[in-house]
Structure formats: structure tokens, C-alpha cells
Amino acid sequence: MTSKSRKILGTIIIFLMLIPIMNTVRYFTSSPILVGYSENKDWRVEYVSTGRYWEAQLFPLKEHVGQPENLVFIEENKRNEYPGKGSKNEEPHDKRQYYYGHTLGDSPKKNLSYKFEFISIDGQKQIINLKEQKEEFSLWKVF
């Protein structure tokens, strides 16, 4: 093996070792997301980072549950209300169906309570308590 090929092989090995190290650091330093489910398990709410800001996303878990109305994200006692029908996700790169209110929220803070409230198609007020959840750990997840 020549000196040049050893350098190339060494560079590749170092690069491959950095991927799991960087992802481990990212996992342990990232903010957790908030997750909650409705009582009847028809809906799931996630409060997640979109890169620039945080957003509450409401996912239907069953078909034909209708479009939610009057979305409200509650941080401690502060209510962020989005009257009318929830906006449906129309991002071309994200194939999941969910509803959201236009939020410019901050990352979740420790020791605060978070809730999500909305009115379902049958007119029932749904209140979902959100709990901290770390994203799933994967050593090889690159992005």
C-alpha cells in the first residue's frame, strides 16, 4: 500500500468515525420535543423545531376524523389561539398529513406545562397534555 492510499484510507476512516460522534453529541445536546395523544387516540400532537422556530403539529391517527377547528397551543397559562380551521401541511418534502397553527414559538422550557386544545369534527373540545420526549437515538442518522 502506498503512502498516498494510506492517507486516503485514513481520511475515510476518520470521517466515518466522526459521523456517530457528531450524532451522539447532537442527540444529548438537542432540545426534546413535546408529544401528546388525545384520550380516544384519534390525534397526536408534536411540538417540534422546524429549524428556525418551534411549531405545534396535530396529526390524525385514524381516517375520517375531519379537520380540526380553533387550535390553541397553551404554554403554562399563555394561550396562542388560531381560530378557524387548522392549516393543512402542504410542504412538498413532507408527506405526512397534519394540521398546524402558524407559530413562532421557542423551544420548550423545563418546569412549564404545555397543552394543545382544539375542537374536533363532532364538536367536542379536545385537550391534550404534552410531555417531553427525546427523538429516537440513531448512531448512523446523518441529518
Short mmCIF file of C-alpha atoms in Angstrom, two decimals:
data_model
loop_
_atom_site.label_atom_id
_atom_site.label_comp_id
_atom_site.label_asym_id
_atom_site.label_seq_id
_atom_site.Cartn_x
_atom_site.Cartn_y
_atom_site.Cartn_z
CA MET A 1 0.00 0.00 0.00
CA THR A 2 1.43 3.35 -0.98
CA SER A 3 1.68 6.39 1.24
CA LYS A 4 -0.99 8.22 -0.77
CA SER A 5 -3.52 5.38 -0.49
CA ARG A 6 -2.87 5.13 3.29
CA LYS A 7 -3.66 8.84 3.66
CA ILE A 8 -6.88 8.44 1.69
CA LEU A 9 -7.88 5.36 3.72
CA GLY A 10 -7.05 7.18 6.97
CA THR A 11 -9.15 10.18 5.95
CA ILE A 12 -12.11 7.93 5.12
CA ILE A 13 -11.83 6.09 8.45
CA ILE A 14 -11.67 9.37 10.41
CA PHE A 15 -14.69 10.72 8.53
CA LEU A 16 -16.69 7.54 9.23
CA MET A 17 -15.78 7.74 12.93
CA LEU A 18 -16.91 11.38 13.13
CA ILE A 19 -20.48 10.63 11.97
CA PRO A 20 -21.56 8.66 15.07
CA ILE A 21 -19.64 11.01 17.37
CA MET A 22 -21.37 14.10 15.92
CA ASN A 23 -24.80 12.43 16.09
CA THR A 24 -24.23 11.36 19.70
CA VAL A 25 -23.32 14.92 20.68
CA ARG A 26 -26.33 16.29 18.77
CA TYR A 27 -28.67 13.81 20.47
CA PHE A 28 -27.55 14.67 24.00
CA THR A 29 -27.49 18.45 23.43
CA SER A 30 -30.73 18.84 21.44
CA SER A 31 -33.96 20.04 22.99
CA PRO A 32 -36.59 17.35 23.46
CA ILE A 33 -39.83 17.51 21.52
CA LEU A 34 -43.20 17.55 23.27
CA VAL A 35 -45.68 14.81 22.42
CA GLY A 36 -49.25 14.02 23.46
CA TYR A 37 -52.25 11.92 22.44
CA SER A 38 -55.98 12.56 22.64
CA GLU A 39 -57.96 10.38 25.06
CA ASN A 40 -59.56 8.39 22.24
CA LYS A 41 -56.19 8.03 20.43
CA ASP A 42 -57.56 9.73 17.28
CA TRP A 43 -54.97 12.54 17.40
CA ARG A 44 -51.28 13.03 18.18
CA VAL A 45 -49.68 16.42 18.84
CA GLU A 46 -45.97 17.19 18.47
CA TYR A 47 -44.27 20.46 19.37
CA VAL A 48 -41.14 20.32 17.23
CA SER A 49 -38.41 22.51 15.80
CA THR A 50 -38.77 23.38 12.13
CA GLY A 51 -35.24 24.76 12.00
CA ARG A 52 -35.97 28.43 12.61
CA TYR A 53 -38.81 28.21 15.13
CA TRP A 54 -40.97 25.70 17.00
CA GLU A 55 -44.40 24.62 15.81
CA ALA A 56 -47.29 22.55 17.20
CA GLN A 57 -48.42 19.91 14.71
CA LEU A 58 -51.66 17.93 15.04
CA PHE A 59 -51.67 14.51 13.34
CA PRO A 60 -54.83 12.48 12.68
CA LEU A 61 -54.16 8.84 13.64
CA LYS A 62 -57.35 7.47 12.08
CA GLU A 63 -59.09 8.17 8.81
CA HIS A 64 -62.20 10.33 8.59
CA VAL A 65 -61.67 12.26 11.83
CA GLY A 66 -62.27 15.55 9.99
CA GLN A 67 -60.47 18.86 10.04
CA PRO A 68 -59.94 20.38 13.49
CA GLU A 69 -61.05 23.90 14.39
CA ASN A 70 -59.88 26.60 16.80
CA LEU A 71 -56.38 25.29 17.51
CA VAL A 72 -54.87 26.57 20.76
CA PHE A 73 -51.31 25.98 21.96
CA ILE A 74 -51.03 26.60 25.71
CA GLU A 75 -47.66 27.29 27.35
CA GLU A 76 -48.23 27.41 31.14
CA ASN A 77 -51.10 29.97 31.17
CA LYS A 78 -50.28 31.74 27.88
CA ARG A 79 -52.73 30.84 25.10
CA ASN A 80 -51.75 31.08 21.43
CA GLU A 81 -55.05 30.81 19.57
CA TYR A 82 -55.56 30.07 15.88
CA PRO A 83 -59.30 30.48 15.18
CA GLY A 84 -60.97 28.77 12.26
CA LYS A 85 -59.86 25.58 10.56
CA GLY A 86 -56.33 24.35 11.15
CA SER A 87 -53.91 24.80 8.25
CA LYS A 88 -53.11 21.55 6.47
CA ASN A 89 -49.47 20.69 5.80
CA GLU A 90 -48.63 21.33 2.15
CA GLU A 91 -44.84 21.03 2.27
CA PRO A 92 -43.77 19.03 -0.81
CA HIS A 93 -40.88 17.30 1.02
CA ASP A 94 -43.05 16.22 3.99
CA LYS A 95 -45.63 13.60 3.01
CA ARG A 96 -47.25 13.34 6.46
CA GLN A 97 -50.69 14.87 6.87
CA TYR A 98 -51.02 17.21 9.81
CA TYR A 99 -52.62 20.48 10.87
CA TYR A 100 -50.89 23.43 12.48
CA GLY A 101 -51.34 26.98 13.62
CA HIS A 102 -48.74 29.47 12.42
CA THR A 103 -46.47 29.65 15.45
CA LEU A 104 -43.17 31.33 16.08
CA GLY A 105 -42.60 29.57 19.36
CA ASP A 106 -39.45 28.96 21.34
CA SER A 107 -38.00 25.66 22.45
CA PRO A 108 -39.81 24.05 25.39
CA LYS A 109 -38.66 25.12 28.82
CA LYS A 110 -38.25 22.86 31.84
CA ASN A 111 -40.90 23.01 34.57
CA LEU A 112 -43.61 24.56 32.35
CA SER A 113 -46.81 22.77 31.41
CA TYR A 114 -47.79 22.54 27.75
CA LYS A 115 -51.20 21.66 26.32
CA PHE A 116 -52.89 21.66 22.95
CA GLU A 117 -56.60 22.29 22.61
CA PHE A 118 -58.90 22.08 19.59
CA ILE A 119 -62.45 21.30 18.57
CA SER A 120 -62.91 18.05 16.67
CA ILE A 121 -65.41 17.48 13.86
CA ASP A 122 -68.06 16.19 16.31
CA GLY A 123 -67.91 19.49 18.23
CA GLN A 124 -66.02 18.02 21.18
CA LYS A 125 -63.31 20.10 22.83
CA GLN A 126 -60.12 18.05 22.94
CA ILE A 127 -57.35 18.95 25.40
CA ILE A 128 -54.05 17.12 25.02
CA ASN A 129 -51.30 17.33 27.65
CA LEU A 130 -47.83 17.37 26.12
CA LYS A 131 -44.89 15.54 27.68
CA GLU A 132 -41.16 15.68 26.96
CA GLN A 133 -39.80 13.05 24.61
CA LYS A 134 -36.32 12.80 23.14
CA GLU A 135 -36.11 11.86 19.49
CA GLU A 136 -35.12 8.28 18.79
CA PHE A 137 -31.38 7.75 19.09
CA SER A 138 -29.57 6.53 15.99
CA LEU A 139 -25.79 6.44 15.69
CA TRP A 140 -25.87 6.50 11.91
CA LYS A 141 -28.51 9.14 11.36
CA VAL A 142 -26.67 11.76 9.32
CA PHE A 143 -29.20 14.58 9.14
#
